[in-house]
Amino acid sequence: MADGKQSRPKARTVRGFRDRAAGELAAERQMLDTIRRTYESYGFDALETPFLEYTDALGKFLPDVDRPNAGVFSFRDDDEQWVSLRYDLTAPLARYVAENQQFLPRPFRRYQIGTVFRNDKPGPGRFREFIQCDADTVGTASPAADAEMVMMFADTLEALGLKRGEYVIKVSTRKLLDGVLEGIHLSDVPENAHKRGAVLRALDKLDRLGPDGVRALLGKGRKDESGDMTQGAELEADQITKLMTFINVVGERPHSKFDPNDNQRIRMIEAWRTSVRNSPIGMQGIEELAAIESLVTSQKYDDVRVQFDGSIIRGLGYYTGTIFEAQLKFDVKNDKDKVVVFGSVGGGGRYDDLVARFTGQKTPAVGFSIGVSRLLTALQMRKAAVAEAKPLVVVTVFDKNDAAHAFAMVRELRAAQIRAEAYVGTGKLGDQFKYADKRGAALAIIEGPDEQAQGKVKIKDLALGAELSKSAETRADWIGSHQAETMVARSELVAKVRGLLSRGH
């Protein structure tokens, strides 16, 4: 530069993305392992698809514009073709099935855990990069496959530590709404795709925005709290009235308390049957729900775990039948310390037309997805127990020119499956204790000349010291003292460390 100053980039993350530290990653890893075990116990096999897909493979829910970047991150490749980061894991699955259908069993059952990207407006708890955990069955139209998904969804949430009454799987069918959309001249044909998509996204926001917000999105549009305008579906007033009336009728909320003498699901089916009796597609959806209800009831999934709720819409345009959504029922505090109901942590449904976009042949499919980041956030906000990294042992180096003794000790500890590190910095012993403190280490090992002469090592119990030091000014001050220390024979190091860690560190 002309003035001799060096230009430096500003250290910052891209809006809607974030860094994640070891504690969250450890909790996420345990959560993903639990989900894998549950999916595999149901007989689902793992599949991995690429992060990038050709944009035209991502589905009809994307807008038809010159640069297809609304909702997805897209760019042109070397062949001048549009490619996009995957928006979800379902559209790539449809492409995979179409490409490999001659080799796959019918039905084909797969699960996938992977990162997806949304070019949406970020907000509290809403990021542009997050992990989804999908399970799908492709190649059968049987309502038994839908019922199995609902039951596995509930089983997975309980395996992750949620108790009955803390969550609910809400079930409906897109065919109820399809019957109403036909009645207001928005049948499922290509020329209505954009407007139908806007309607679905608007209705899907009922819990978050309320009736007035949805009504605005069905019309001209709505400004959010930041002043940004969301374009509406541009429906006529009578169309909006009919849709809102439908939501009021089929969205009747189930009783808040479980009554074993009142089968809420059967009650809802009969109410819906009356409301859509003049719609063939609506009645088809009712019969499919009745078959699902029969199977989940036979397996003792009661109204506490699985409920029917017609206000469940699901915003993506590729759903064709049954839809379901997992909602958490306990209160948490948001970033403004306000008590809120956390809401949805995943969902899914039946999408019988997605594979046909590639093959021209109808291929029924059903699946669901768990938003791991969102569910993990909810459990952390509730202060529920989450996994942490294994406790760490830091072996200090008394003489920086002779670190071999420290590295010998960490090799022994690691061989015993104990997480350990030798200090590789340049600080003195006091600095090493402060380092161990910042690392959150459970134990620190010291072997100075005096200990070596006696054939012993000193173990500082940092976690115990932290408890004892609550009256001290800082933890670092306390752990530099002689409290919470144990002297053991060098030959007994591994056994003693294992014993101290087993006390709950």
XYZ file of C-alpha atoms in Angstrom:
505
model
C 0.000 0.000 0.000
C 1.109 3.570 -0.663
C 1.319 4.529 3.019
C 3.310 1.415 3.887
C 0.592 -0.126 6.042
C -0.227 -3.780 5.566
C -3.821 -4.674 4.796
C -5.111 -7.401 7.093
C -8.376 -9.329 6.828
C -10.868 -8.949 9.650
C -11.201 -12.101 11.748
C -14.914 -12.954 11.588
C -17.274 -15.795 10.690
C -19.642 -15.634 7.735
C -23.152 -14.598 8.773
C -25.247 -17.643 9.586
C -22.224 -19.868 10.243
C -20.396 -20.535 13.505
C -17.401 -22.156 15.135
C -18.025 -24.992 17.574
C -15.816 -26.040 20.469
C -14.923 -29.424 21.952
C -17.783 -29.633 24.472
C -20.511 -29.211 21.886
C -18.764 -31.564 19.464
C -18.501 -34.275 22.142
C -22.216 -33.969 22.921
C -23.055 -34.023 19.227
C -20.887 -37.093 18.649
C -22.698 -39.019 21.379
C -26.052 -37.922 19.988
C -25.147 -39.050 16.466
C -23.920 -42.419 17.742
C -27.246 -42.946 19.545
C -29.223 -42.045 16.422
C -27.134 -44.424 14.297
C -27.716 -47.292 16.714
C -31.466 -46.704 16.723
C -31.773 -46.443 12.944
C -29.652 -49.560 12.450
C -31.704 -51.480 15.029
C -34.661 -50.966 12.665
C -32.686 -52.478 9.779
C -31.696 -49.272 7.962
C -28.320 -49.131 6.181
C -26.022 -46.101 5.995
C -25.543 -44.081 2.798
C -23.387 -41.043 2.039
C -24.067 -38.651 -0.858
C -21.911 -35.683 -1.978
C -22.200 -32.174 -0.568
C -22.760 -30.871 -4.101
C -25.590 -31.754 -6.470
C -26.596 -30.375 -9.845
C -29.116 -27.685 -9.011
C -31.829 -29.118 -11.242
C -31.740 -32.298 -9.102
C -32.712 -30.511 -5.903
C -36.460 -30.524 -6.403
C -39.442 -28.500 -7.504
C -39.539 -26.521 -4.264
C -36.711 -24.311 -5.560
C -37.782 -21.135 -7.372
C -37.470 -20.926 -11.144
C -35.131 -17.947 -11.583
C -32.079 -17.183 -13.739
C -29.655 -17.708 -10.848
C -31.196 -20.354 -8.576
C -29.782 -19.060 -5.294
C -32.941 -18.432 -3.271
C -32.657 -20.919 -0.436
C -29.525 -22.649 -1.752
C -25.858 -21.786 -2.247
C -25.163 -22.159 -5.973
C -22.431 -21.525 -8.508
C -21.460 -22.544 -12.026
C -18.896 -25.306 -12.456
C -16.226 -25.609 -15.172
C -18.861 -26.928 -17.586
C -21.053 -23.858 -16.969
C -23.654 -25.999 -15.198
C -25.327 -24.831 -12.006
C -24.351 -26.836 -8.939
C -25.539 -26.283 -5.360
C -24.640 -27.271 -1.840
C -27.244 -29.787 -0.755
C -30.305 -28.190 0.834
C -31.401 -31.397 2.513
C -30.640 -35.124 2.291
C -33.901 -36.185 0.636
C -33.411 -34.766 -2.859
C -29.933 -36.373 -3.124
C -31.504 -39.667 -2.043
C -34.054 -39.390 -4.867
C -31.212 -38.829 -7.341
C -29.297 -41.821 -5.910
C -32.319 -44.142 -6.172
C -33.010 -43.047 -9.750
C -29.373 -43.616 -10.677
C -29.063 -47.034 -8.995
C -32.600 -48.420 -8.918
C -31.734 -51.586 -10.866
C -29.342 -52.629 -8.072
C -31.475 -51.745 -5.046
C -33.938 -53.930 -3.123
C -37.559 -52.852 -2.958
C -38.259 -51.349 -0.564
C -34.884 -49.656 -0.129
C -34.169 -48.576 3.458
C -31.351 -46.144 4.153
C -30.262 -43.572 6.714
C -27.851 -40.692 6.255
C -26.241 -38.273 8.691
C -24.707 -35.226 7.079
C -24.307 -31.471 6.846
C -26.796 -29.439 4.813
C -26.798 -25.781 3.813
C -29.642 -23.264 3.654
C -29.232 -19.826 2.096
C -31.972 -18.490 4.363
C -32.023 -15.540 6.698
C -30.225 -16.587 9.902
C -31.614 -15.870 13.352
C -31.407 -17.063 16.952
C -30.841 -20.814 16.811
C -31.175 -20.778 13.002
C -27.957 -21.348 11.069
C -27.115 -21.772 7.411
C -25.071 -24.911 8.049
C -26.340 -27.737 10.220
C -26.520 -31.516 10.520
C -29.533 -33.610 9.633
C -30.145 -37.282 10.439
C -32.486 -38.825 7.869
C -34.119 -42.225 7.578
C -36.157 -43.157 4.488
C -37.980 -46.111 2.963
C -38.274 -45.982 -0.837
C -40.388 -48.247 -3.000
C -43.572 -48.914 -1.018
C -46.847 -47.037 -0.710
C -47.977 -49.031 2.321
C -49.131 -46.923 5.295
C -47.179 -49.436 7.406
C -43.973 -47.731 6.228
C -45.353 -44.370 7.394
C -46.347 -45.836 10.757
C -42.896 -47.382 11.186
C -41.284 -43.971 10.589
C -43.474 -42.354 13.218
C -42.638 -45.066 15.756
C -38.904 -44.962 15.002
C -38.996 -41.163 15.334
C -40.441 -41.521 18.850
C -37.998 -44.289 19.785
C -35.039 -42.194 18.627
C -36.054 -39.191 20.726
C -36.414 -41.398 23.800
C -33.037 -43.029 23.123
C -31.584 -39.504 23.158
C -32.891 -38.979 26.688
C -36.285 -37.335 26.207
C -39.029 -38.612 28.474
C -42.615 -39.274 27.500
C -44.535 -36.075 27.885
C -41.484 -33.977 26.914
C -42.047 -34.523 23.189
C -44.821 -35.418 20.789
C -44.854 -36.658 17.178
C -47.652 -34.766 15.417
C -49.106 -36.406 12.315
C -51.304 -35.178 9.480
C -51.507 -35.579 5.705
C -50.841 -33.139 2.905
C -53.890 -34.574 1.133
C -56.203 -32.699 3.503
C -54.735 -29.402 2.340
C -54.557 -30.553 -1.291
C -58.312 -30.950 -1.262
C -58.747 -27.381 -0.026
C -56.204 -25.982 -2.515
C -58.091 -27.656 -5.346
C -61.221 -25.893 -4.108
C -59.546 -22.462 -4.395
C -58.129 -23.227 -7.878
C -54.582 -24.069 -6.766
C -54.357 -27.692 -7.857
C -50.956 -29.356 -8.100
C -49.991 -28.426 -11.659
C -46.725 -26.796 -12.853
C -48.189 -23.331 -13.377
C -49.299 -23.228 -9.704
C -46.022 -24.531 -8.259
C -44.594 -21.165 -7.165
C -47.813 -19.938 -5.536
C -48.485 -23.294 -3.842
C -44.965 -23.224 -2.431
C -45.562 -19.761 -0.980
C -48.841 -20.952 0.566
C -47.214 -24.001 2.151
C -44.368 -21.966 3.616
C -46.852 -19.443 5.001
C -49.090 -22.036 6.657
C -46.035 -23.824 8.067
C -45.277 -20.697 10.120
C -48.587 -20.737 12.019
C -47.054 -21.681 15.384
C -44.334 -19.038 15.095
C -46.232 -16.110 13.528
C -49.830 -16.772 14.559
C -52.954 -16.344 12.377
C -52.317 -12.667 11.572
C -48.778 -13.333 10.387
C -49.913 -16.245 8.222
C -52.763 -14.199 6.782
C -50.265 -11.493 5.776
C -48.000 -14.048 4.077
C -50.938 -15.478 2.173
C -51.641 -11.978 0.896
C -49.199 -9.213 -0.053
C -46.469 -10.164 2.383
C -45.093 -9.371 5.821
C -42.347 -7.293 7.415
C -40.371 -8.943 10.185
C -38.965 -7.259 13.287
C -35.857 -6.119 11.405
C -37.953 -4.417 8.733
C -37.195 -7.002 6.021
C -40.121 -7.775 3.755
C -41.139 -11.349 2.925
C -43.094 -11.554 -0.313
C -46.560 -13.076 0.111
C -48.491 -15.628 -1.952
C -50.707 -12.869 -3.441
C -53.957 -14.798 -2.883
C -57.381 -13.230 -3.204
C -59.308 -12.397 -0.031
C -61.798 -15.263 -0.439
C -58.949 -17.745 -1.008
C -57.262 -16.579 2.195
C -60.522 -16.864 4.131
C -61.071 -20.459 2.984
C -57.522 -21.462 3.903
C -57.723 -19.882 7.354
C -61.109 -21.545 7.919
C -59.556 -24.888 6.984
C -56.716 -24.359 9.468
C -59.203 -23.508 12.219
C -61.229 -26.664 11.508
C -58.537 -29.299 11.002
C -56.059 -27.649 13.319
C -58.125 -28.389 16.403
C -55.583 -28.941 19.144
C -55.657 -32.212 21.070
C -56.298 -32.201 24.794
C -53.242 -31.172 26.787
C -53.657 -34.066 29.241
C -53.643 -37.692 28.254
C -56.962 -39.443 28.750
C -56.736 -43.241 28.274
C -60.496 -43.363 27.651
C -60.338 -40.825 24.801
C -58.478 -41.897 21.635
C -57.568 -38.460 20.315
C -56.390 -39.836 16.979
C -59.688 -41.561 16.186
C -61.591 -38.458 17.301
C -59.534 -36.281 14.943
C -59.978 -38.689 12.025
C -63.745 -38.529 12.357
C -63.725 -34.718 12.594
C -61.565 -34.455 9.481
C -63.666 -37.007 7.613
C -66.628 -34.684 7.981
C -64.690 -31.589 6.874
C -63.294 -33.131 3.639
C -66.122 -35.533 2.758
C -66.542 -33.868 -0.677
C -62.859 -34.181 -1.605
C -61.704 -37.551 -3.027
C -58.047 -36.788 -2.345
C -58.907 -35.611 1.171
C -60.811 -38.829 1.880
C -57.886 -40.874 0.556
C -55.651 -39.133 3.081
C -58.139 -39.905 5.872
C -58.084 -43.634 5.075
C -54.271 -43.661 5.094
C -54.237 -41.948 8.498
C -56.711 -44.516 9.799
C -54.338 -47.333 8.776
C -51.426 -45.582 10.506
C -53.511 -45.054 13.627
C -54.409 -48.735 13.796
C -50.784 -49.870 13.610
C -49.291 -47.390 16.097
C -52.093 -48.170 18.540
C -51.440 -51.913 18.222
C -47.824 -51.242 19.224
C -48.917 -49.149 22.247
C -47.777 -45.717 21.002
C -50.455 -43.700 22.790
C -51.646 -40.094 22.433
C -48.861 -38.851 24.682
C -46.302 -39.896 22.073
C -48.175 -39.658 18.763
C -50.968 -37.168 18.057
C -52.915 -36.133 14.969
C -52.847 -32.386 14.303
C -54.058 -30.865 11.031
C -52.136 -27.641 11.522
C -48.921 -29.524 10.718
C -48.093 -28.469 7.148
C -44.338 -28.932 6.476
C -43.098 -26.218 4.140
C -41.315 -28.208 1.413
C -43.282 -28.737 -1.764
C -42.394 -32.355 -2.447
C -44.592 -33.955 0.245
C -47.556 -35.818 -1.222
C -49.256 -37.580 1.697
C -48.578 -38.266 5.360
C -46.535 -35.594 7.133
C -45.220 -35.572 10.694
C -43.232 -33.333 12.978
C -41.511 -33.817 16.349
C -42.124 -31.043 18.837
C -40.637 -30.523 22.284
C -43.161 -29.618 24.956
C -40.973 -28.307 27.766
C -40.200 -24.628 28.316
C -36.727 -23.169 27.842
C -35.278 -19.666 28.102
C -34.132 -17.966 24.916
C -31.153 -15.611 24.525
C -33.285 -12.784 25.975
C -34.022 -14.861 29.110
C -37.646 -15.193 28.049
C -39.460 -18.497 28.637
C -40.539 -20.056 25.331
C -41.658 -23.437 24.018
C -38.810 -24.712 21.846
C -41.034 -26.347 19.233
C -40.026 -28.482 16.270
C -36.777 -30.474 16.180
C -37.449 -32.465 13.023
C -40.068 -33.841 10.701
C -40.812 -35.650 7.494
C -43.474 -37.355 5.478
C -44.365 -39.118 2.251
C -42.967 -37.883 -1.072
C -44.139 -40.145 -3.886
C -43.153 -37.926 -6.820
C -39.559 -36.962 -6.110
C -37.833 -39.952 -7.761
C -40.219 -39.674 -10.716
C -38.611 -36.346 -11.619
C -35.644 -38.398 -12.849
C -37.296 -41.591 -14.081
C -40.811 -40.598 -15.103
C -42.097 -43.488 -13.007
C -43.923 -43.001 -9.711
C -41.765 -44.288 -6.851
C -43.403 -44.031 -3.417
C -41.161 -42.984 -0.508
C -41.422 -41.827 3.088
C -38.888 -40.555 5.592
C -38.035 -38.146 8.382
C -35.158 -35.963 9.475
C -33.894 -34.851 12.892
C -32.249 -31.441 13.191
C -29.348 -32.413 15.458
C -28.053 -28.905 16.160
C -31.506 -27.667 17.098
C -32.264 -30.643 19.356
C -28.863 -30.385 21.030
C -29.445 -26.672 21.628
C -32.788 -27.449 23.270
C -31.277 -30.025 25.611
C -28.473 -27.638 26.556
C -30.920 -24.779 27.160
C -32.918 -27.059 29.414
C -29.685 -27.909 31.258
C -30.194 -31.575 30.434
C -27.230 -33.879 30.769
C -25.122 -33.827 27.632
C -21.932 -35.644 26.828
C -18.566 -34.113 27.455
C -15.141 -35.041 26.141
C -13.328 -37.671 28.192
C -11.526 -36.135 31.190
C -8.070 -34.840 30.367
C -4.798 -35.495 32.192
C -1.978 -32.967 31.665
C 1.565 -34.196 32.360
C 3.782 -31.240 33.209
C 7.392 -30.890 32.085
C 9.728 -29.855 34.906
C 12.743 -29.414 32.606
C 11.891 -28.320 29.067
C 15.193 -29.816 27.867
C 14.167 -33.240 29.150
C 10.571 -33.920 28.129
C 11.104 -37.654 27.540
C 9.792 -38.634 30.989
C 6.546 -36.729 30.400
C 6.020 -38.307 26.982
C 6.674 -41.764 28.415
C 3.915 -41.193 30.960
C 1.343 -40.005 28.424
C 2.107 -43.043 26.255
C 1.301 -45.310 29.189
C -1.882 -43.398 30.014
C -3.092 -43.443 26.402
C -2.387 -47.180 26.162
C -4.799 -47.520 29.101
C -7.453 -45.532 27.147
C -6.923 -42.403 29.271
C -6.948 -39.043 27.484
C -3.605 -37.415 28.215
C -1.180 -34.822 26.888
C 2.351 -33.742 27.713
C 2.872 -29.987 28.030
C 4.681 -28.734 24.926
C 4.721 -25.017 25.722
C 7.615 -22.969 27.131
C 6.063 -21.861 30.425
C 7.304 -22.556 33.933
C 5.478 -24.953 36.265
C 3.039 -22.290 37.487
C 2.180 -21.411 33.885
C 1.585 -25.090 33.172
C -0.963 -25.278 36.003
C -2.732 -22.256 34.549
C -2.694 -23.957 31.165
C -4.223 -27.115 32.666
C -6.875 -24.939 34.290
C -7.829 -23.320 30.974
C -7.979 -26.750 29.344
C -10.399 -27.929 32.019
C -8.080 -30.812 32.888
C -9.125 -33.186 35.656
C -5.603 -34.080 36.801
C -2.061 -32.746 36.461
C 1.006 -34.982 36.832
C 4.334 -33.653 38.166
C 7.657 -35.473 38.102
C 10.484 -33.228 39.248
C 13.989 -34.227 40.445
C 12.759 -34.948 43.969
C 9.969 -37.242 42.712
C 12.341 -38.999 40.293
C 14.841 -39.642 43.108
C 12.084 -41.328 45.128
C 10.655 -43.251 42.147
C 7.363 -41.406 42.571
C 5.100 -38.907 40.804
C 2.771 -36.256 42.187
C -0.871 -36.044 41.037
C -2.825 -32.825 41.464
C -6.589 -33.404 41.509
C -7.619 -30.188 39.769
C -11.355 -30.857 39.842
C -11.295 -31.555 43.593
C -9.109 -28.505 44.099
C -11.682 -26.413 42.257
C -14.400 -27.579 44.645
C -12.262 -26.884 47.701
C -11.150 -23.512 46.404
C -14.526 -21.805 46.108
C -13.457 -19.371 48.783
C -10.208 -18.596 46.953
C -10.043 -15.766 44.464
C -9.239 -17.910 41.441
C -9.009 -21.567 40.625
C -5.536 -20.994 39.180
C -4.331 -19.629 42.538
C -5.642 -22.671 44.354
C -4.302 -25.352 42.025
C -0.845 -23.849 42.367
C -0.981 -24.659 46.078
C -0.352 -27.995 47.779
C -3.980 -28.993 48.299
C -5.675 -31.964 46.600
C -2.342 -33.672 45.892
C -1.398 -37.345 45.947
C 2.087 -38.890 45.824
C 2.220 -42.363 44.269
C 4.874 -44.764 43.068
C 5.759 -44.233 39.424
C 4.810 -47.849 38.701
C 1.304 -47.220 40.089
C 0.612 -44.086 38.006
C -1.909 -45.597 35.584
C -3.889 -47.432 38.265
C -4.079 -44.337 40.496
C -5.117 -42.042 37.643
C -7.812 -44.486 36.590
C -9.093 -44.633 40.157
C -9.231 -40.842 40.517
C -11.031 -40.418 37.184
C -13.549 -43.125 38.038
C -14.741 -41.064 41.022
C -16.738 -38.945 38.578
C -14.281 -36.736 36.733
